[in-house]
Coordinates of C-alpha atoms and ligand atoms in Angstrom, one line a residue:
X4 CA 87.8 118.7 144.4
X5 CA 84.8 117.7 146.6
X6 CA 83.3 114.3 146.1
X7 CA 79.8 114.4 144.6
X8 CA 76.7 113.3 146.5
X9 CA 76.4 110.3 144.2
X10 CA 79.6 108.7 145.4
X11 CA 78.7 105.4 147.2
X12 CA 79.5 105.3 150.9
X13 CA 81.5 102.1 150.8
X14 CA 83.4 100.2 148.0
X15 CA 81.1 97.2 148.6
X16 CA 78.2 99.3 147.3
X17 CA 79.8 99.7 143.9
X18 CA 78.2 97.3 141.4
X19 CA 80.6 95.9 138.9
X20 CA 79.3 95.7 135.3
X21 CA 81.8 93.4 133.5
X22 CA 81.2 92.9 129.7
X23 CA 83.1 89.6 129.7
X24 CA 81.1 86.3 129.3
X25 CA 79.4 85.0 132.5
X26 CA 79.9 81.5 131.0
X27 CA 83.4 81.3 129.5
X28 CA 83.0 77.6 128.5
X29 CA 79.8 78.4 126.6
X30 CA 81.5 81.3 125.0
X31 CA 84.4 79.2 123.9
X32 CA 82.1 76.6 122.3
X33 CA 80.4 79.3 120.4
X34 CA 83.7 81.0 119.4
X35 CA 85.1 77.7 118.0
X36 CA 81.9 77.1 116.0
X37 CA 82.1 80.6 114.5
X38 CA 85.7 80.1 113.7
X39 CA 84.8 76.9 111.8
X40 CA 82.1 78.8 109.9
X41 CA 84.6 81.5 109.0
X42 CA 87.1 78.9 107.7
X43 CA 84.4 77.0 105.8
X44 CA 83.5 80.2 104.2
X45 CA 87.1 80.9 103.0
X46 CA 87.8 77.3 102.1
X47 CA 84.7 77.5 99.8
X48 CA 85.5 81.0 98.5
X49 CA 85.0 79.9 94.9
X50 CA 81.6 78.3 95.5
X51 CA 78.3 80.1 95.0
X52 CA 77.6 83.5 93.4
X53 CA 80.4 86.0 93.3
X54 CA 78.0 88.8 94.3
X55 CA 74.4 88.9 95.1
X56 CA 72.1 91.6 96.2
X57 CA 71.9 92.1 100.0
X58 CA 69.5 89.5 101.4
X59 CA 66.1 90.5 102.6
X60 CA 67.1 88.9 106.0
X61 CA 70.1 91.1 106.4
X62 CA 68.2 94.1 105.2
X63 CA 65.5 93.4 107.8
X64 CA 68.0 92.7 110.6
X65 CA 69.7 96.0 110.0
X66 CA 66.6 98.0 110.7
X67 CA 66.2 97.1 114.4
X68 CA 65.7 99.7 117.1
X69 CA 68.4 100.5 119.6
X70 CA 69.7 97.3 121.3
X71 CA 69.2 98.4 124.9
X72 CA 69.2 94.9 126.4
X73 CA 71.9 92.3 125.8
X74 CA 71.5 89.6 123.2
X75 CA 72.8 86.1 123.7
X76 CA 76.3 85.5 122.3
X77 CA 75.0 82.4 120.4
X78 CA 72.3 84.6 118.7
X79 CA 74.9 87.3 117.7
X80 CA 77.2 84.5 116.5
X81 CA 74.4 82.9 114.5
X82 CA 73.6 86.2 112.8
X83 CA 77.3 86.8 112.1
X84 CA 77.6 83.4 110.4
X85 CA 74.3 83.4 108.6
X86 CA 73.8 87.1 107.7
X87 CA 77.1 88.8 107.6
X88 CA 79.5 86.1 106.3
X89 CA 77.7 85.6 103.0
X90 CA 77.1 89.3 102.3
X91 CA 80.6 90.4 101.1
X92 CA 81.1 92.4 97.9
X93 CA 82.7 89.2 96.4
X94 CA 86.4 89.9 96.6
X95 CA 87.3 86.6 98.2
X96 CA 85.8 84.8 95.2
X97 CA 88.2 84.0 92.3
X98 CA 85.9 85.5 89.7
X99 CA 85.7 89.0 91.3
X100 CA 87.5 91.3 88.9
X101 CA 85.9 94.6 89.9
X102 CA 87.9 97.7 90.9
X103 CA 91.2 96.7 92.7
X104 CA 90.4 94.5 95.7
X105 CA 92.7 92.2 97.6
X106 CA 91.3 88.7 98.4
X107 CA 92.5 88.1 101.9
X108 CA 93.9 84.9 103.4
X109 CA 92.8 82.5 106.2
X110 CA 96.1 83.4 108.0
X111 CA 95.0 87.0 107.9
X112 CA 91.9 86.0 109.8
X113 CA 94.0 84.4 112.6
X114 CA 96.1 87.6 112.9
X115 CA 93.0 89.7 113.1
X116 CA 91.8 87.5 116.0
X117 CA 95.0 88.1 117.9
X118 CA 95.0 91.8 117.1
X119 CA 91.4 92.1 118.5
X120 CA 92.5 90.2 121.6
X121 CA 95.5 92.5 122.2
X122 CA 93.3 95.4 121.4
X123 CA 96.3 97.7 121.1
X124 CA 96.1 101.4 120.3
X125 CA 99.2 102.1 118.3
X126 CA 99.0 105.9 118.4
X127 CA 101.9 105.7 120.8
X128 CA 103.4 104.5 124.0
X129 CA 105.8 101.5 124.4
X130 CA 104.3 98.1 123.6
X131 CA 104.5 95.2 121.3
X132 CA 102.4 96.4 118.4
X133 CA 104.6 99.5 118.1
X134 CA 107.6 97.2 117.6
X135 CA 105.7 95.1 115.1
X136 CA 104.7 98.2 113.1
X137 CA 108.4 99.3 113.1
X138 CA 109.4 95.9 111.9
X139 CA 106.8 96.1 109.1
X140 CA 108.0 99.5 108.1
X141 CA 111.6 98.4 108.1
X142 CA 110.5 95.6 105.7
X143 CA 108.6 98.0 103.5
X144 CA 111.7 100.3 103.3
X145 CA 113.8 97.3 102.3
X146 CA 111.3 96.1 99.7
X147 CA 111.1 99.6 98.1
X148 CA 114.7 100.6 98.4
X149 CA 114.1 103.4 100.9
X150 CA 116.9 104.2 103.4
X151 CA 116.5 102.8 106.9
X152 CA 116.4 106.3 108.4
X153 CA 113.3 107.2 106.4
X154 CA 110.0 107.2 108.3
X155 CA 106.7 105.6 107.7
X156 CA 103.3 104.8 108.9
X157 CA 100.6 102.2 108.4
X158 CA 97.4 103.9 107.3
X159 CA 93.9 102.9 106.2
X160 CA 94.9 102.9 102.6
X161 CA 96.7 104.7 99.8
X162 CA 94.1 107.5 99.9
X163 CA 95.3 108.3 103.4
X164 CA 98.9 107.6 102.5
X165 CA 98.8 110.0 99.6
X166 CA 97.3 112.7 101.9
X167 CA 100.1 112.2 104.5
X168 CA 102.7 112.5 101.7
X169 CA 101.1 115.7 100.3
X170 CA 101.1 117.2 103.7
X171 CA 104.8 116.4 104.1
X172 CA 105.5 117.8 100.7
X173 CA 103.7 121.0 101.7
X174 CA 105.9 121.2 104.8
X175 CA 109.0 120.8 102.6
X176 CA 107.7 123.7 100.4
X177 CA 106.2 126.1 103.0
X178 CA 107.8 125.0 106.3
X179 CA 105.9 123.9 109.4
X180 CA 104.4 127.4 109.9
X181 CA 101.7 126.5 107.3
X182 CA 100.2 124.2 110.0
X183 CA 99.7 127.1 112.5
X184 CA 99.1 130.0 110.2
X185 CA 97.6 128.4 107.1
X186 CA 98.8 128.0 103.6
X187 CA 98.1 131.6 102.4
X188 CA 100.2 133.2 105.2
X189 CA 103.1 130.7 104.8
X190 CA 103.1 131.2 101.0
X191 CA 103.1 135.0 101.4
X192 CA 106.0 134.8 103.8
X193 CA 108.1 132.3 101.9
X194 CA 107.2 133.3 98.3
X195 CA 105.9 136.9 98.4
X196 CA 103.7 137.6 95.4
X197 CA 103.4 133.9 94.4
X198 CA 100.0 132.8 93.0
X199 CA 100.1 129.4 94.8
X200 CA 101.7 126.0 95.0
X201 CA 101.3 123.7 92.0
X202 CA 101.6 119.9 91.7
X203 CA 101.9 117.6 88.7
X204 CA 100.5 114.2 87.8
X205 CA 99.2 112.4 84.7
X206 CA 95.5 112.6 83.9
X207 CA 95.3 109.0 85.0
X208 CA 96.2 109.8 88.6
X209 CA 93.8 108.5 91.2
X210 CA 91.1 110.9 92.4
X211 CA 92.3 110.6 96.0
X212 CA 95.3 112.7 95.1
X213 CA 93.0 115.5 94.0
X214 CA 91.1 115.0 97.2
X215 CA 94.3 115.1 99.2
X216 CA 95.3 118.4 97.6
X217 CA 92.0 119.8 98.7
X218 CA 92.2 118.6 102.2
X219 CA 95.8 119.9 102.5
X220 CA 94.4 123.3 101.7
X221 CA 96.2 123.6 98.4
X222 CA 93.2 123.2 96.1
X223 CA 92.6 120.3 93.8
X224 CA 92.9 122.6 90.8
X225 CA 96.5 123.2 91.8
X226 CA 97.2 119.6 90.7
X227 CA 98.0 119.9 87.0
X228 CA 96.7 116.8 85.2
X229 CA 99.0 116.2 82.2
X230 CA 98.0 114.2 79.2
X231 CA 99.4 110.6 78.9
X232 CA 101.3 109.1 76.0
X233 CA 100.2 106.1 74.0
X234 CA 101.3 103.7 76.8
X235 CA 99.2 105.8 79.3
X236 CA 102.3 107.2 81.0
X237 CA 103.2 110.7 82.1
X238 CA 105.6 112.2 79.6
X239 CA 108.7 113.7 81.3
X240 CA 109.1 116.4 78.6
X241 CA 105.5 117.5 79.1
X242 CA 106.1 117.6 82.9
X243 CA 109.1 119.7 82.5
X244 CA 107.3 122.1 80.2
X245 CA 104.4 122.4 82.6
X246 CA 106.7 123.2 85.5
X247 CA 108.4 125.9 83.5
X248 CA 105.1 127.4 82.3
X249 CA 103.8 127.6 85.9
X250 CA 107.0 129.2 87.2
X251 CA 106.8 131.8 84.4
X252 CA 103.2 132.5 85.4
X253 CA 104.1 133.1 89.0
X254 CA 103.3 129.8 90.6
X255 CA 105.5 127.7 92.9
X256 CA 105.8 124.2 91.6
X257 CA 106.4 121.9 94.6
X258 CA 105.3 118.3 93.9
X259 CA 105.4 115.6 91.2
X260 CA 103.2 112.6 91.6
X261 CA 104.1 109.5 89.6
X262 CA 101.8 106.4 89.6
X263 CA 102.9 102.8 89.7
X264 CA 99.9 101.0 88.4
X265 CA 97.3 103.4 87.3
X266 CA 93.8 102.6 88.5
X267 CA 92.2 102.4 85.1
X268 CA 94.7 100.3 83.1
X269 CA 97.7 99.5 85.4
X270 CA 100.3 101.7 83.6
X271 CA 103.4 102.6 85.5
X272 CA 105.0 106.0 84.9
X273 CA 108.7 106.2 84.1
X274 CA 109.5 106.7 87.7
X275 CA 113.3 107.2 87.2
X276 CA 112.7 109.9 84.6
X277 CA 110.1 111.7 86.8
X278 CA 112.5 111.5 89.7
X279 CA 115.1 113.2 87.6
X280 CA 112.8 116.0 86.5
X281 CA 111.7 116.5 90.1
X282 CA 115.2 116.6 91.4
X283 CA 116.4 119.0 88.7
X284 CA 113.6 121.3 89.6
X285 CA 113.9 120.8 93.3
X286 CA 110.4 119.4 93.6
X287 CA 109.1 116.7 96.0
X288 CA 108.6 113.4 94.1
X289 CA 105.8 111.2 95.4
X290 CA 104.8 107.8 94.0
X291 CA 101.3 106.5 94.3
X292 CA 101.9 102.7 94.1
X293 CA 98.6 101.6 95.6
X294 CA 98.7 98.2 94.0
X295 CA 101.5 98.4 91.4
X296 CA 104.3 99.1 93.8
X297 CA 104.2 95.5 95.2
X298 CA 104.9 94.2 91.6
X299 CA 108.5 94.9 92.7
X300 CA 108.2 91.5 94.5
X301 CA 108.1 89.8 91.1
X302 CA 111.5 89.6 89.3
X303 CA 109.7 89.8 86.0
X304 CA 108.0 93.1 86.9
X305 CA 110.6 94.7 89.1
X306 CA 112.3 96.5 86.3
X307 CA 109.2 98.6 85.5
X308 CA 109.5 100.1 89.0
X309 CA 113.0 101.3 88.6
X310 CA 113.2 104.8 90.2
X311 CA 110.7 104.1 93.0
X312 CA 113.7 104.0 95.4
X313 CA 114.4 107.7 94.4
X314 CA 111.0 108.9 95.6
X315 CA 110.7 111.4 98.5
X316 CA 107.6 109.5 99.5
X317 CA 105.6 106.4 98.5
X318 CA 102.1 105.2 99.3
X319 CA 101.0 101.7 98.7
X320 CA 98.6 99.1 100.1
X321 CA 99.2 95.7 101.7
X322 CA 95.4 95.1 101.5
X323 CA 95.5 94.9 97.7
X324 CA 98.3 92.7 96.2
X325 CA 99.6 91.4 99.5
X326 CA 96.1 90.2 100.5
X327 CA 96.3 91.4 104.0
X328 CA 92.7 91.8 105.3
X329 CA 91.3 95.4 105.0
X330 CA 92.5 97.9 105.8
X331 CA 96.3 98.1 105.6
X332 CA 98.0 100.9 103.6
X333 CA 101.5 102.2 104.1
X334 CA 103.3 105.5 103.5
X335 CA 107.0 105.9 103.5
X336 CA 108.7 109.4 103.7
X337 CA 112.4 109.8 103.0
X338 CA 112.9 112.9 105.2
X339 CA 111.8 111.8 108.7
X340 CA 112.2 115.3 110.2
X341 CA 109.9 116.8 107.6
X342 CA 107.4 114.0 108.1
X343 CA 107.4 114.6 111.9
X344 CA 107.2 118.4 111.5
X345 CA 104.0 117.9 109.4
X346 CA 102.1 116.1 112.2
X347 CA 103.8 116.1 115.6
X348 CA 102.2 117.9 118.5
X349 CA 103.1 117.8 122.2
X350 CA 100.0 118.2 124.4
X351 CA 100.4 117.8 128.2
X352 CA 98.4 114.6 128.3
X353 CA 100.6 112.9 125.7
X354 CA 103.9 113.7 127.4
X355 CA 106.6 111.2 126.5
X356 CA 108.8 109.6 129.2
X357 CA 112.3 108.2 129.1
X358 CA 111.0 104.9 130.5
X359 CA 107.8 103.2 131.4
X360 CA 104.6 102.9 129.3
X361 CA 105.0 106.4 127.9
X362 CA 108.5 105.7 126.5
X363 CA 109.2 104.9 122.9
X364 CA 109.2 108.4 121.3
X365 CA 108.6 109.3 118.5
X366 CA 105.1 107.9 118.6
X367 CA 103.2 107.0 115.5
X368 CA 100.7 109.8 116.2
X369 CA 103.7 112.1 115.4
X370 CA 103.6 111.0 111.8
X371 CA 99.9 111.2 110.8
X372 CA 96.6 112.7 111.6
X373 CA 95.3 109.9 113.9
X374 CA 96.0 109.4 117.6
X375 CA 94.0 106.2 118.2
X376 CA 95.2 103.7 115.6
X377 CA 94.5 100.0 115.2
X378 CA 97.3 97.4 115.2
X379 CA 97.2 96.9 111.5
X380 CA 100.8 95.9 111.6
X381 CA 100.0 92.6 113.3
X382 CA 98.1 91.3 110.2
X383 CA 100.7 92.7 107.8
X384 CA 103.5 91.1 109.8
X385 CA 101.7 87.8 110.0
X386 CA 100.8 87.7 106.3
X387 CA 104.3 88.6 105.1
X388 CA 105.8 86.0 107.5
X389 CA 103.4 83.3 106.6
X390 CA 103.3 83.8 102.8
X391 CA 106.9 85.0 102.3
X392 CA 107.6 87.7 99.8
X393 CA 108.6 85.3 97.0
X394 CA 105.2 83.6 97.0
X395 CA 103.4 86.9 97.1
X396 CA 105.5 88.0 94.1
X397 CA 104.7 84.7 92.3
X398 CA 101.0 85.3 92.9
X399 CA 101.3 88.8 91.4
X400 CA 103.2 87.5 88.4
X401 CA 100.5 84.9 87.9
X402 CA 97.8 87.6 87.9
X403 CA 99.6 89.5 85.2
X404 CA 100.0 86.3 83.1
X405 CA 96.3 85.7 83.5
X406 CA 95.5 89.2 82.3
X407 CA 97.4 88.4 79.1
X408 CA 95.4 85.2 78.7
X409 CA 92.2 87.2 79.1
X410 CA 93.4 89.8 76.6
X411 CA 94.1 87.1 74.1
X412 CA 90.7 85.4 74.7
X413 CA 88.8 88.7 74.2
X414 CA 90.8 89.8 71.2
X415 CA 89.9 86.5 69.5
X416 CA 86.2 86.8 70.5
X417 CA 84.0 88.3 67.7
X418 CA 82.3 91.4 68.8
X419 CA 84.7 92.2 71.7
X420 CA 87.6 94.7 71.5
X421 CA 90.4 95.7 73.8
X422 CA 90.5 99.4 74.6
X423 CA 94.0 99.7 76.2
X424 CA 97.3 97.9 76.4
X425 CA 97.6 95.4 79.3
X426 CA 100.9 96.4 81.1
X427 CA 100.1 94.7 84.4
X428 CA 96.9 92.9 85.6
X429 CA 94.0 95.0 84.2
X430 CA 92.1 94.4 81.0
X431 CA 89.9 97.1 79.6
X432 CA 87.6 96.1 76.8
X433 CA 84.1 96.4 75.5
X434 CA 81.5 94.6 73.5
X435 CA 80.9 96.3 70.1
X436 CA 78.2 94.5 68.3
X437 CA 77.9 95.1 64.6
X438 CA 75.4 97.8 63.7
X439 CA 75.0 99.3 67.1
X440 CA 74.4 103.1 67.1
X441 CA 77.6 104.9 68.4
X442 CA 75.6 106.6 71.2
X443 CA 74.3 103.2 72.4
X444 CA 77.8 101.6 72.9
X445 CA 78.3 103.1 76.4
X446 CA 74.8 102.2 77.7
X447 CA 75.1 98.8 76.2
X448 CA 78.4 98.0 78.0
X449 CA 77.2 99.5 81.2
X450 CA 74.1 97.2 81.1
X451 CA 76.4 94.3 80.3
X452 CA 78.5 94.9 83.4
X453 CA 75.3 95.0 85.5
X454 CA 73.9 91.8 83.8
X455 CA 77.1 90.0 84.6
X456 CA 77.3 91.2 88.2
X457 CA 73.7 90.2 88.8
X458 CA 74.2 86.7 87.2
X459 CA 76.6 86.0 90.0
X460 CA 79.1 84.4 87.6
X461 CA 81.7 87.1 87.7
X462 CA 82.1 90.8 88.6
X463 CA 83.8 93.4 86.3
X464 CA 83.6 97.1 86.9
X465 CA 83.7 100.0 84.4
X466 CA 85.8 103.0 83.7
X467 CA 86.1 105.6 81.0
X468 CA 89.1 105.7 78.6
X469 CA 89.3 108.6 76.2
X470 CA 85.7 109.3 76.7
X471 CA 84.5 105.7 76.0
X472 CA 83.0 103.4 78.6
X473 CA 85.2 100.4 79.1
X474 CA 84.5 97.1 80.9
X475 CA 87.4 96.6 83.3
X476 CA 88.7 93.3 84.7
X477 CA 91.4 93.8 87.4
X478 CA 92.9 90.4 88.2
X479 CA 94.1 90.7 91.8
X480 CA 92.9 87.5 93.4
X481 CA 95.5 84.8 94.2
X482 CA 92.7 82.2 93.8
X483 CA 91.9 83.1 90.2
X484 CA 92.9 80.5 87.5
X485 CA 92.8 80.6 83.7
X486 CA 89.5 78.6 83.8
X487 CA 87.9 81.4 85.8
X488 CA 88.7 83.8 83.0
X489 CA 87.3 81.3 80.4
X490 CA 84.1 81.2 82.5
X491 CA 84.1 85.1 82.5
X492 CA 84.5 85.2 78.7
X493 CA 81.7 82.6 78.2
X494 CA 79.5 84.5 80.6
X495 CA 80.1 87.8 78.7
X496 CA 79.3 86.2 75.4
X497 CA 76.1 84.8 76.8
X498 CA 75.1 88.1 78.4
X499 CA 75.8 90.0 75.2
X500 CA 73.7 87.5 73.1
X501 CA 70.8 87.8 75.5
X502 CA 71.0 91.6 75.4
X503 CA 71.1 91.5 71.5
X504 CA 68.1 89.1 71.5
X505 CA 66.2 91.7 73.5
Ligands
LIG603 C1 96.4 104.0 91.9 C2 95.6 104.1 93.1 N1 95.8 105.1 94.0 C3 95.0 105.2 95.1 C4 94.0 104.3 95.4 C5 93.2 104.4 96.6 O1 93.6 103.4 97.5 P1 92.8 103.1 98.8 O2 91.5 102.6 98.3 O3 93.6 102.0 99.5 O4 92.6 104.3 99.6 C6 93.8 103.2 94.5 C7 92.7 102.3 94.7 O5 92.4 101.4 93.9 C8 94.5 103.1 93.3 O6 94.4 102.2 92.4

């Protein structure tokens, strides 16, 4: 290949453009100050409003033109400390009860620092972060009762974990040819005349499973959403009946999805019973355990997860109830070969070697859609080591006891009513003032959630249960105490009174 005319005549003519600091000592001082600001922020996590609208200063600062010239590190650090640090959604605060958010730990911050310094790409090759991810996965398998020879992957979160598992289940049903030729061709070859693959979950399944079915080319309508029983769980008899009905109608049932900790109320399906139905019908059994699976770390809650060890695949998050900083999800797949067949490729430029940097096959890119992957394992490993599984389990059990406390307080509070059982850490309720028109109940409670959020005292979110809007408090934060819940109840009562007065 001829050299281009632009090639400099001598090496001395090549100007170096390093992006490292020109003044390392100054950078160090600035970095230490910023670390102090970060630790102050976490040490005072319970001070100040839980949530506040994004500041005008941040809003303004995020409308600048392209940053063509450099900005001093001290100025960037100042903006990080003054603008970015205070503008979180609130999940580090002990009175954040919205959605299902982990709260993080100061130790997680330290691990993130190291991960950024190592700057490892864990798609493959042979280096420390790969070993750390394998260690974390070995721990995940041991926690969940999966065999050591099963495979796994750290992912952005359970949405991605569920997608990886659906893809593996698709391979188990249609074979790897579906990747090359598409689902329709693979279906026609394996099951001539079949109308399509079908999957089964309760109506309380997280929407990301529907999304995953769509992305995997199977169609979200192919996920049959079965009604739940009084405890919000998928009924095994209904599941069995639905499988038989679909078979009789010319479909090919291939997947059952059980949930450990439903997103709306925290119910856990009878995983052992679902595993049995799946096995009897030769279906893949996947468990979405986004937050609920880690309740296995609490001796008091472990029994409700019986059967999780029988799953073909499991997705759960370390960033929720293990408080690893976002993002850190995990997926485990019992059949390593099927997992690899679902994702592995061998392009020339990713050739594996028996030794050297390109050793260490299989690589993590063989188990998921991503090639470049961050070293999430470092913060998971550090958090599990620093906290220990027993203490994480104790924090989970404490959250569940606090949910019962909140349930009792709300049940005793005139004008408030519980809308669902409290099997784990989520309390669904609403304010039902005397005399309110039925069609005003939902708007009234929606406004109440906004009033509370904007007050800065606490954050709850909303969901819909059997068509009714519910206020939903998910207690996930290890910093939350009973007095935080008492403050929540008092704030709700005040907000409801104010609204009634209007
Ligand atoms: C049961 C369940 N599944 C899946 C998810 C999605 O997880 P992620 O947000 O980590 O992708 C959630 C999130 O709360 C969940 O509760």
